[in-house]
Structures are given as structure tokens and as C-alpha cells.
mmCIF file of C-alpha atoms and ligand atoms in Angstrom:
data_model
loop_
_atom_site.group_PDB
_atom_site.id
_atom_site.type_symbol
_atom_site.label_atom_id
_atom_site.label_comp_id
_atom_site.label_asym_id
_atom_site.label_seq_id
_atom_site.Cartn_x
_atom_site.Cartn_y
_atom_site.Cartn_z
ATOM 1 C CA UNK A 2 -10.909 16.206 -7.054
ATOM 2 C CA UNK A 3 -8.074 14.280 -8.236
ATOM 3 C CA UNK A 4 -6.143 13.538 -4.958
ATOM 4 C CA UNK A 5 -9.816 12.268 -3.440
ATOM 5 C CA UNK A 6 -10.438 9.448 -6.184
ATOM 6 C CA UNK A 7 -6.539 8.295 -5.772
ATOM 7 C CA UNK A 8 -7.331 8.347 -1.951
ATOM 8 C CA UNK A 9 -9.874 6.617 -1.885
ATOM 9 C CA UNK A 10 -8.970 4.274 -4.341
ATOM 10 C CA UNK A 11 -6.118 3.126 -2.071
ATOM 11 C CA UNK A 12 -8.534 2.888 0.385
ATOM 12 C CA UNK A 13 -10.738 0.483 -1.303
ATOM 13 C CA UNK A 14 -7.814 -1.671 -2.488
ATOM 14 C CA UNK A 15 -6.671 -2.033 1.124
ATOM 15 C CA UNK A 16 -10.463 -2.845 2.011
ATOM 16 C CA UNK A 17 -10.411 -5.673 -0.204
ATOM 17 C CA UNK A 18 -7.002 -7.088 0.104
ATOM 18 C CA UNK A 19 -7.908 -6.916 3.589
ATOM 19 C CA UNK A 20 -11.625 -8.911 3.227
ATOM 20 C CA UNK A 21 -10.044 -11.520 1.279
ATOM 21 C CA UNK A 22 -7.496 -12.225 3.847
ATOM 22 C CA UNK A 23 -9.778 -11.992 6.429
ATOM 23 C CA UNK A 24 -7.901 -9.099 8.463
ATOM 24 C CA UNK A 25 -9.332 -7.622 11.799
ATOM 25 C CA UNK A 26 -7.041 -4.568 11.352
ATOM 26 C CA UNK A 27 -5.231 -2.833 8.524
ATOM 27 C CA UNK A 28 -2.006 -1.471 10.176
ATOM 28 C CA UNK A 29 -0.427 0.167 7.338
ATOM 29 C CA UNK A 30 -0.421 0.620 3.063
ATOM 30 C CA UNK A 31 2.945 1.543 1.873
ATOM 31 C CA UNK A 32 2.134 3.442 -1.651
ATOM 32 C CA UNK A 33 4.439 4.698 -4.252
ATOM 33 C CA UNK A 34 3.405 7.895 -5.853
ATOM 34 C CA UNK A 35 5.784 8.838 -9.152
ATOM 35 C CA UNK A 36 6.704 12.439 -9.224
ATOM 36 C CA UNK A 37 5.174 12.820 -12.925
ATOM 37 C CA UNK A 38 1.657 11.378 -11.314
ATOM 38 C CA UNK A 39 1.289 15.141 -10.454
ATOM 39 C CA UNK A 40 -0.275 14.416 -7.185
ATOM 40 C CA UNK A 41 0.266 15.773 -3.690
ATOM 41 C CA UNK A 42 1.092 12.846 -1.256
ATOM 42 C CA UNK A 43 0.113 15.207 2.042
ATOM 43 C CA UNK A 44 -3.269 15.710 0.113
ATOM 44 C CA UNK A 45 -3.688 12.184 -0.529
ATOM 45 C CA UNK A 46 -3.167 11.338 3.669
ATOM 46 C CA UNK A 47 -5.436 13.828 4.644
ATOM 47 C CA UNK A 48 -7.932 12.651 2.531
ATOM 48 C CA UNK A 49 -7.502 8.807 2.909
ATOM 49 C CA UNK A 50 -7.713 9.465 6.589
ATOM 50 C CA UNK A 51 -10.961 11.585 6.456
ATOM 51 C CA UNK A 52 -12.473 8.720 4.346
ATOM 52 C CA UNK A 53 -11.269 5.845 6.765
ATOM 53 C CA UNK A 54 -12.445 7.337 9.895
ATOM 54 C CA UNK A 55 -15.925 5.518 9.717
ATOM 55 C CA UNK A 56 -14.299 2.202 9.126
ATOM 56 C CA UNK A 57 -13.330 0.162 12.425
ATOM 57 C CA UNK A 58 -11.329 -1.725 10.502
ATOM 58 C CA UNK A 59 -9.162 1.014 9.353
ATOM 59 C CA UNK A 60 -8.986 2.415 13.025
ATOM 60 C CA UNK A 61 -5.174 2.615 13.224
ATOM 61 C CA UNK A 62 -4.740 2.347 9.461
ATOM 62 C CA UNK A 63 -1.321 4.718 8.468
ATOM 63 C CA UNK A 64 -0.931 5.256 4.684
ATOM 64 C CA UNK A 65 2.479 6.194 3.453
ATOM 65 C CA UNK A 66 3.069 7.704 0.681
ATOM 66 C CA UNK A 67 6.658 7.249 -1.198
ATOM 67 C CA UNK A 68 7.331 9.604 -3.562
ATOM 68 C CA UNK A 69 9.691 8.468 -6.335
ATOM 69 C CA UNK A 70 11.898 9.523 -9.066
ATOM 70 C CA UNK A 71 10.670 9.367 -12.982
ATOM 71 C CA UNK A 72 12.711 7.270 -15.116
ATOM 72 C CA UNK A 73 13.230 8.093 -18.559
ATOM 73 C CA UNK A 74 15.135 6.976 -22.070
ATOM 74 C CA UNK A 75 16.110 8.514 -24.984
ATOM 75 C CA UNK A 76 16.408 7.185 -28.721
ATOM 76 C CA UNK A 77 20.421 8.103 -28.724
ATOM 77 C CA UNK A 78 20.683 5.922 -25.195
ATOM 78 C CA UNK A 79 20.218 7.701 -22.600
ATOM 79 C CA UNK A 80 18.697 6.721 -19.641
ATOM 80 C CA UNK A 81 18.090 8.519 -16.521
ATOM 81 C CA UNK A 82 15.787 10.581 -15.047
ATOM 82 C CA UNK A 83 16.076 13.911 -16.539
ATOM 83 C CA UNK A 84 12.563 14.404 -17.958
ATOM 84 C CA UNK A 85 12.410 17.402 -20.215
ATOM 85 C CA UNK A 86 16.197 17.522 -21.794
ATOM 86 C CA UNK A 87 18.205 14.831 -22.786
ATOM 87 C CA UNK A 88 21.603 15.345 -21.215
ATOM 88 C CA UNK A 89 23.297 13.558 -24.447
ATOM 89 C CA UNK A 90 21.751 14.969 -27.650
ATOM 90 C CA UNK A 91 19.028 17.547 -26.389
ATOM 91 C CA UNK A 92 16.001 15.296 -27.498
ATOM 92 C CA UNK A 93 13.117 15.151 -25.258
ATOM 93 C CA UNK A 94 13.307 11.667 -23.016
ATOM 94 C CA UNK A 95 10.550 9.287 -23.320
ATOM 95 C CA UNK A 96 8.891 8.495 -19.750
ATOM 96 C CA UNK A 97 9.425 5.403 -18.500
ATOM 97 C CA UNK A 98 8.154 5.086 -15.257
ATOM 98 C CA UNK A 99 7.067 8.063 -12.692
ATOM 99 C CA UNK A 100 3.041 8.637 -13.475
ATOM 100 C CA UNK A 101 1.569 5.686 -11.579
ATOM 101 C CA UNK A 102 0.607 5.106 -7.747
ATOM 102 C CA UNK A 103 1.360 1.670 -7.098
ATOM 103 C CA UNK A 104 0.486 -0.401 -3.674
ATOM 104 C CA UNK A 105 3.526 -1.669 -2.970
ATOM 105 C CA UNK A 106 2.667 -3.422 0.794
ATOM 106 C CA UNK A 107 -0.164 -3.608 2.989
ATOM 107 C CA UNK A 108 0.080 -4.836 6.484
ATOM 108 C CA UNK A 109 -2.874 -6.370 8.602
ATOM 109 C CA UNK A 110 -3.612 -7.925 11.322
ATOM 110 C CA UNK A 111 -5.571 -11.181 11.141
ATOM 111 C CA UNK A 112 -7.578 -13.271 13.638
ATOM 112 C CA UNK A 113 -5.713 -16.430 14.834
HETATM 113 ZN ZN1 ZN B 2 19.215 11.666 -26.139
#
């Protein structure tokens, strides 16, 4: 399943980031899904939670999942995010940006 390798691909991310700054809790990952990623942010939760719930050190972990808009261009100049039409001269836009989940924050709690 699609949404469970993403999920748990976040998870592992925030595992490490968290081991290498030697975290007792992770409190929160702030992700950015693009629209075009054609993945369902709910589905992603769910899942990320069902995989965390053995870790202690994801115990009050809170994923958050940002959905955002594509960008895209088009050879006559265009730019936007109209992704199928080109509003100026009916050309399909080239996709800039709007297929990738990106880790944008993550938020721990470390011993003193
Ligand atoms: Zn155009």
C-alpha cells in the first residue's frame, strides 16, 4: 500500500532525526503532502499512528499533514497552478512542484 510506505517512511525519518539529537520524546512532524503526490493525508495519520504505537518514544507523537497546492509553468510564461490547461495559450503546464512529501519540522523533546 502506497499511503503505508509514505507513513512509515515519515516515521522512520522522525526516528532518526530524533536518535541523532538524542530526543526523549517526539512531540510533533509537520509534513507537506503536494496535491499531485496522489496520496490521502487522513490515510497517512491513521497509518503512521498504528505504526508508532509500539514506540515509547513516539507516545504523544502528532503528525500533520499539510496539503499544498501544485505549481506549474508553461513554455508561453505562465505560471500558476492550473495543472491540466494553460490559462494563456491552452498548452499543457509543466509541474513544478506538488508530487513530493517533504518534512518540513519535527519537534522533540530532549533530556537536559
Ligand atoms: Zn501557456
Amino acid at each position: 500500500m502506497h499511503e503505508y510506505s509514505i507513513a512509515y517512511d515519515l516515521y522512520a525519518t522522525a526516528r532518526t532525526a530524533a536518535r541523532e539529537h538524542k530526543a526523549t520524546k517526539v512531540m510533533k512532524i509537520n509534513v507537506e503532502v503536494g496535491k499531485m503526490a496522489m496520496v490521502n493525508p487522513d490515510q497517512v495519520v491513521f497509518l503512521f499512528d498504528t505504526i508508532k504505537e509500539e514506540d515509547p518514544l513516539f507516545r504523544e507523537a502528532v503528525l500533520d499533514c499539510r496539503e499544498t497546492e501544485p505549481e506549474t509553468r508553461c513554455l508561453c510564461g505562465y505560471a500558476g497552478s492550473e495543472i491540466y490547461v494553460c490559462p494563456k495559450c491552452g498548452a499543457l503546464p509543466e509541474l513544478v512542484k506538488g508530487r513530493e512529501i517533504v518534512v518540513t519540522n519535527i519537534e522533540i523533546d530532549v533530556e537536559d
